[in-house]
PDB file of C-alpha atoms in Angstrom:
ATOM      1  CA  MET A 265       0.005  -0.026  -0.011  1.00 44.00           C
ATOM      2  CA  GLN A 266       1.269   3.450  -0.935  1.00 52.00           C
ATOM      3  CA  THR A 267       2.028   5.676   2.110  1.00 62.00           C
ATOM      4  CA  SER A 268       0.401   9.062   1.883  1.00 79.00           C
ATOM      5  CA  LEU A 269       2.377  12.297   2.305  1.00 75.00           C
ATOM      6  CA  PHE A 270       0.321  13.028   5.382  1.00 77.00           C
ATOM      7  CA  ASN A 271       1.211   9.662   6.946  1.00 72.00           C
ATOM      8  CA  LYS A 272       4.911  10.222   6.147  1.00 77.00           C
ATOM      9  CA  THR A 273       4.646  13.595   7.945  1.00 80.00           C
ATOM     10  CA  LEU A 274       3.303  11.803  11.063  1.00 82.00           C
ATOM     11  CA  GLN A 275       5.627   8.798  10.979  1.00 80.00           C
ATOM     12  CA  THR A 276       8.490   8.722  13.504  1.00 82.00           C
ATOM     13  CA  LYS A 277      11.044   6.249  14.710  1.00 80.00           C
ATOM     14  CA  ALA A 278      12.289   8.566  17.426  1.00 80.00           C
ATOM     15  CA  GLY A 279      12.215   7.362  20.988  1.00 85.00           C
ATOM     16  CA  SER A 280      11.942   9.156  24.334  1.00 88.00           C
ATOM     17  CA  ALA A 281      14.477  11.803  23.360  1.00 91.00           C
ATOM     18  CA  ALA A 282      11.831  13.464  21.158  1.00 93.00           C
ATOM     19  CA  PHE A 283       9.493  13.672  24.132  1.00 95.00           C
ATOM     20  CA  ILE A 284      12.191  15.069  26.362  1.00 96.00           C
ATOM     21  CA  LEU A 285      12.950  17.789  23.821  1.00 96.00           C
ATOM     22  CA  ARG A 286       9.365  18.377  22.564  1.00 97.00           C
ATOM     23  CA  VAL A 287       7.635  19.148  25.857  1.00 97.00           C
ATOM     24  CA  PRO A 288       9.825  21.866  27.310  1.00 98.00           C
ATOM     25  CA  VAL A 289      10.415  23.541  23.921  1.00 98.00           C
ATOM     26  CA  GLY A 290       6.652  23.462  23.315  1.00 98.00           C
ATOM     27  CA  LEU A 291       5.845  24.879  26.728  1.00 98.00           C
ATOM     28  CA  ILE A 292       8.336  27.693  26.280  1.00 97.00           C
ATOM     29  CA  LEU A 293       6.987  28.541  22.806  1.00 98.00           C
ATOM     30  CA  ALA A 294       3.360  28.423  23.957  1.00 98.00           C
ATOM     31  CA  ALA A 295       4.167  30.799  26.861  1.00 98.00           C
ATOM     32  CA  HIS A 296       5.960  33.238  24.577  1.00 97.00           C
ATOM     33  CA  GLY A 297       3.052  33.080  22.164  1.00 98.00           C
ATOM     34  CA  ALA A 298       0.592  33.652  25.012  1.00 98.00           C
ATOM     35  CA  GLN A 299       2.567  36.810  25.911  1.00 98.00           C
ATOM     36  CA  LYS A 300       2.222  38.063  22.382  1.00 97.00           C
ATOM     37  CA  LEU A 301      -1.377  37.139  21.733  1.00 97.00           C
ATOM     38  CA  PHE A 302      -3.110  37.414  25.134  1.00 98.00           C
ATOM     39  CA  GLY A 303      -0.802  39.496  27.363  1.00 97.00           C
ATOM     40  CA  TRP A 304      -0.329  36.545  29.736  1.00 97.00           C
ATOM     41  CA  PHE A 305       2.787  36.043  31.764  1.00 96.00           C
ATOM     42  CA  GLY A 306       3.666  39.770  31.723  1.00 96.00           C
ATOM     43  CA  GLY A 307       3.380  40.038  27.925  1.00 96.00           C
ATOM     44  CA  ASN A 308       2.164  43.015  25.938  1.00 96.00           C
ATOM     45  CA  GLY A 309      -0.747  41.286  24.196  1.00 97.00           C
ATOM     46  CA  LEU A 310      -1.538  41.598  20.522  1.00 97.00           C
ATOM     47  CA  ALA A 311      -1.782  45.330  20.395  1.00 97.00           C
ATOM     48  CA  GLY A 312       1.442  45.901  22.323  1.00 97.00           C
ATOM     49  CA  THR A 313       3.317  43.345  20.286  1.00 97.00           C
ATOM     50  CA  ALA A 314       1.996  44.868  17.063  1.00 97.00           C
ATOM     51  CA  GLN A 315       3.132  48.263  18.153  1.00 97.00           C
ATOM     52  CA  TRP A 316       6.578  46.991  19.069  1.00 95.00           C
ATOM     53  CA  LEU A 317       6.986  45.193  15.708  1.00 95.00           C
ATOM     54  CA  SER A 318       5.824  48.263  13.853  1.00 95.00           C
ATOM     55  CA  SER A 319       8.381  50.425  15.702  1.00 94.00           C
ATOM     56  CA  MET A 320      11.111  48.205  14.296  1.00 90.00           C
ATOM     57  CA  GLY A 321       9.661  48.459  10.784  1.00 92.00           C
ATOM     58  CA  ILE A 322       8.089  44.995  10.749  1.00 92.00           C
ATOM     59  CA  GLU A 323       4.831  45.695   9.012  1.00 93.00           C
ATOM     60  CA  PRO A 324       1.914  45.235   9.117  1.00 95.00           C
ATOM     61  CA  GLY A 325       2.381  45.020  12.846  1.00 94.00           C
ATOM     62  CA  TYR A 326      -0.906  43.356  13.774  1.00 96.00           C
ATOM     63  CA  LEU A 327      -0.554  40.653  11.154  1.00 97.00           C
ATOM     64  CA  MET A 328       3.076  39.927  12.079  1.00 96.00           C
ATOM     65  CA  ALA A 329       2.233  39.878  15.752  1.00 97.00           C
ATOM     66  CA  PHE A 330      -0.605  37.483  15.110  1.00 97.00           C
ATOM     67  CA  LEU A 331       1.470  35.228  12.935  1.00 97.00           C
ATOM     68  CA  ALA A 332       4.431  35.181  15.382  1.00 96.00           C
ATOM     69  CA  GLY A 333       2.223  34.709  18.404  1.00 97.00           C
ATOM     70  CA  GLY A 334       0.059  32.048  16.662  1.00 97.00           C
ATOM     71  CA  ALA A 335       3.120  30.122  15.502  1.00 97.00           C
ATOM     72  CA  GLU A 336       4.517  30.085  18.996  1.00 97.00           C
ATOM     73  CA  PHE A 337       1.321  29.540  20.916  1.00 98.00           C
ATOM     74  CA  PHE A 338      -0.447  26.967  18.740  1.00 98.00           C
ATOM     75  CA  GLY A 339       2.813  25.429  17.518  1.00 98.00           C
ATOM     76  CA  GLY A 340       3.977  25.094  21.098  1.00 98.00           C
ATOM     77  CA  LEU A 341       0.776  23.338  22.156  1.00 98.00           C
ATOM     78  CA  ALA A 342       1.014  21.013  19.159  1.00 98.00           C
ATOM     79  CA  LEU A 343       4.597  20.124  20.174  1.00 98.00           C
ATOM     80  CA  VAL A 344       3.627  19.438  23.739  1.00 98.00           C
ATOM     81  CA  ILE A 345       1.092  16.776  22.727  1.00 97.00           C
ATOM     82  CA  GLY A 346       3.090  15.678  19.669  1.00 96.00           C
ATOM     83  CA  LEU A 347       0.402  16.462  17.134  1.00 95.00           C
ATOM     84  CA  LEU A 348       1.690  17.371  13.679  1.00 95.00           C
ATOM     85  CA  THR A 349       5.133  17.688  15.202  1.00 96.00           C
ATOM     86  CA  ARG A 350       7.092  18.222  11.983  1.00 96.00           C
ATOM     87  CA  PRO A 351       4.937  21.040  10.539  1.00 96.00           C
ATOM     88  CA  ALA A 352       4.606  22.708  13.968  1.00 97.00           C
ATOM     89  CA  ALA A 353       8.405  22.532  14.464  1.00 98.00           C
ATOM     90  CA  LEU A 354       9.044  23.949  10.980  1.00 97.00           C
ATOM     91  CA  VAL A 355       6.678  26.834  11.379  1.00 98.00           C
ATOM     92  CA  ALA A 356       8.104  27.660  14.809  1.00 98.00           C
ATOM     93  CA  ALA A 357      11.655  27.300  13.493  1.00 98.00           C
ATOM     94  CA  PHE A 358      10.910  29.754  10.737  1.00 97.00           C
ATOM     95  CA  THR A 359       9.507  32.160  13.353  1.00 97.00           C
ATOM     96  CA  MET A 360      12.754  31.849  15.307  1.00 97.00           C
ATOM     97  CA  LEU A 361      14.772  32.554  12.116  1.00 97.00           C
ATOM     98  CA  VAL A 362      12.766  35.675  11.532  1.00 95.00           C
ATOM     99  CA  ALA A 363      13.344  36.732  15.193  1.00 94.00           C
ATOM    100  CA  ILE A 364      17.033  36.128  14.889  1.00 96.00           C
ATOM    101  CA  PHE A 365      17.478  38.186  11.782  1.00 96.00           C
ATOM    102  CA  SER A 366      14.948  40.936  12.385  1.00 92.00           C
ATOM    103  CA  VAL A 367      15.399  41.507  16.117  1.00 90.00           C
ATOM    104  CA  HIS A 368      18.454  39.931  17.645  1.00 94.00           C
ATOM    105  CA  ILE A 369      21.320  39.674  15.132  1.00 94.00           C
ATOM    106  CA  GLY A 370      22.555  43.235  15.640  1.00 93.00           C
ATOM    107  CA  ASN A 371      22.991  42.637  19.411  1.00 95.00           C
ATOM    108  CA  GLY A 372      25.565  39.875  19.119  1.00 94.00           C
ATOM    109  CA  LEU A 373      25.298  36.344  20.474  1.00 94.00           C
ATOM    110  CA  PHE A 374      24.446  36.669  24.151  1.00 96.00           C
ATOM    111  CA  ALA A 375      20.840  36.912  25.287  1.00 92.00           C
ATOM    112  CA  ALA A 376      21.800  39.202  28.185  1.00 93.00           C
ATOM    113  CA  ASP A 377      22.634  41.798  25.561  1.00 94.00           C
ATOM    114  CA  GLY A 378      19.488  41.121  23.483  1.00 92.00           C
ATOM    115  CA  GLY A 379      21.419  38.742  21.279  1.00 94.00           C
ATOM    116  CA  TYR A 380      20.262  35.675  19.336  1.00 95.00           C
ATOM    117  CA  GLU A 381      21.577  32.793  21.469  1.00 96.00           C
ATOM    118  CA  TYR A 382      18.179  31.836  22.914  1.00 96.00           C
ATOM    119  CA  ALA A 383      16.276  32.053  19.582  1.00 96.00           C
ATOM    120  CA  LEU A 384      19.134  30.111  17.941  1.00 97.00           C
ATOM    121  CA  THR A 385      18.886  27.411  20.592  1.00 97.00           C
ATOM    122  CA  LEU A 386      15.126  27.081  20.042  1.00 97.00           C
ATOM    123  CA  PHE A 387      15.714  27.090  16.266  1.00 98.00           C
ATOM    124  CA  VAL A 388      18.170  24.166  16.456  1.00 98.00           C
ATOM    125  CA  ALA A 389      15.919  22.171  18.811  1.00 98.00           C
ATOM    126  CA  LEU A 390      12.961  22.751  16.516  1.00 98.00           C
ATOM    127  CA  ILE A 391      14.944  21.635  13.424  1.00 97.00           C
ATOM    128  CA  ALA A 392      15.872  18.456  15.317  1.00 96.00           C
ATOM    129  CA  LEU A 393      12.205  17.800  16.009  1.00 97.00           C
ATOM    130  CA  ALA A 394      11.259  18.524  12.410  1.00 96.00           C
ATOM    131  CA  ILE A 395      13.743  15.897  11.314  1.00 94.00           C
ATOM    132  CA  GLN A 396      12.987  13.177  13.855  1.00 93.00           C
ATOM    133  CA  GLY A 397       9.328  13.696  14.421  1.00 93.00           C
ATOM    134  CA  GLY A 398       7.360  13.419  17.658  1.00 93.00           C
ATOM    135  CA  GLY A 399       8.619  10.137  18.871  1.00 90.00           C
ATOM    136  CA  TYR A 400       6.725   7.175  20.365  1.00 87.00           C
ATOM    137  CA  LEU A 401       5.112   9.279  23.121  1.00 93.00           C
ATOM    138  CA  SER A 402       3.272  11.518  20.691  1.00 93.00           C
ATOM    139  CA  VAL A 403      -0.170  11.723  19.184  1.00 90.00           C
ATOM    140  CA  ASP A 404       1.482  11.463  15.729  1.00 90.00           C
ATOM    141  CA  LYS A 405       2.640   7.869  16.430  1.00 89.00           C
ATOM    142  CA  PRO A 406      -0.753   6.228  16.827  1.00 88.00           C
ATOM    143  CA  LEU A 407      -2.261   8.358  14.067  1.00 87.00           C
ATOM    144  CA  SER A 408       0.497   7.206  11.762  1.00 86.00           C
ATOM    145  CA  GLU A 409      -0.020   3.582  12.670  1.00 84.00           C
ATOM    146  CA  LYS A 410      -3.795   3.941  12.172  1.00 84.00           C
ATOM    147  CA  LEU A 411      -3.365   5.578   8.786  1.00 80.00           C
ATOM    148  CA  GLY A 412      -0.876   2.860   7.786  1.00 72.00           C
ATOM    149  CA  ARG A 413      -3.575   0.138   8.325  1.00 66.00           C
ATOM    150  CA  VAL A 414      -6.195   1.952   6.301  1.00 52.00           C
TER     151      VAL A 414
END
């Protein structure tokens, strides 16, 4: 039987390391997204984030704030449960790449100086998840197995 592209996206041979990486990275991303979208955890909310992005020339501010916040919040939640791990990781990784080059790159490496080390660390972890998938402790694993039997 021919395996569908969707099933290939879900398939994973990764073990517990994917879970160990996926959950904290997902929680961190979801929290940062909640700051941007809802103003939770001391964040500025959508309006404040949009204004901040606009002040840096990232326009349209509201759309960019919504896209960044949505990628982090919803992508983070998807990573926590291991649902559509590869697409969620790729979208979040792209968001980190944009953050690195539009916000942090001019400040050097170190996060204490506003640098890109933290965003780069998340980017690398997300690329690893995009490559290996969600692992056996993910929602992707049983979905993939079920689709493989159809």
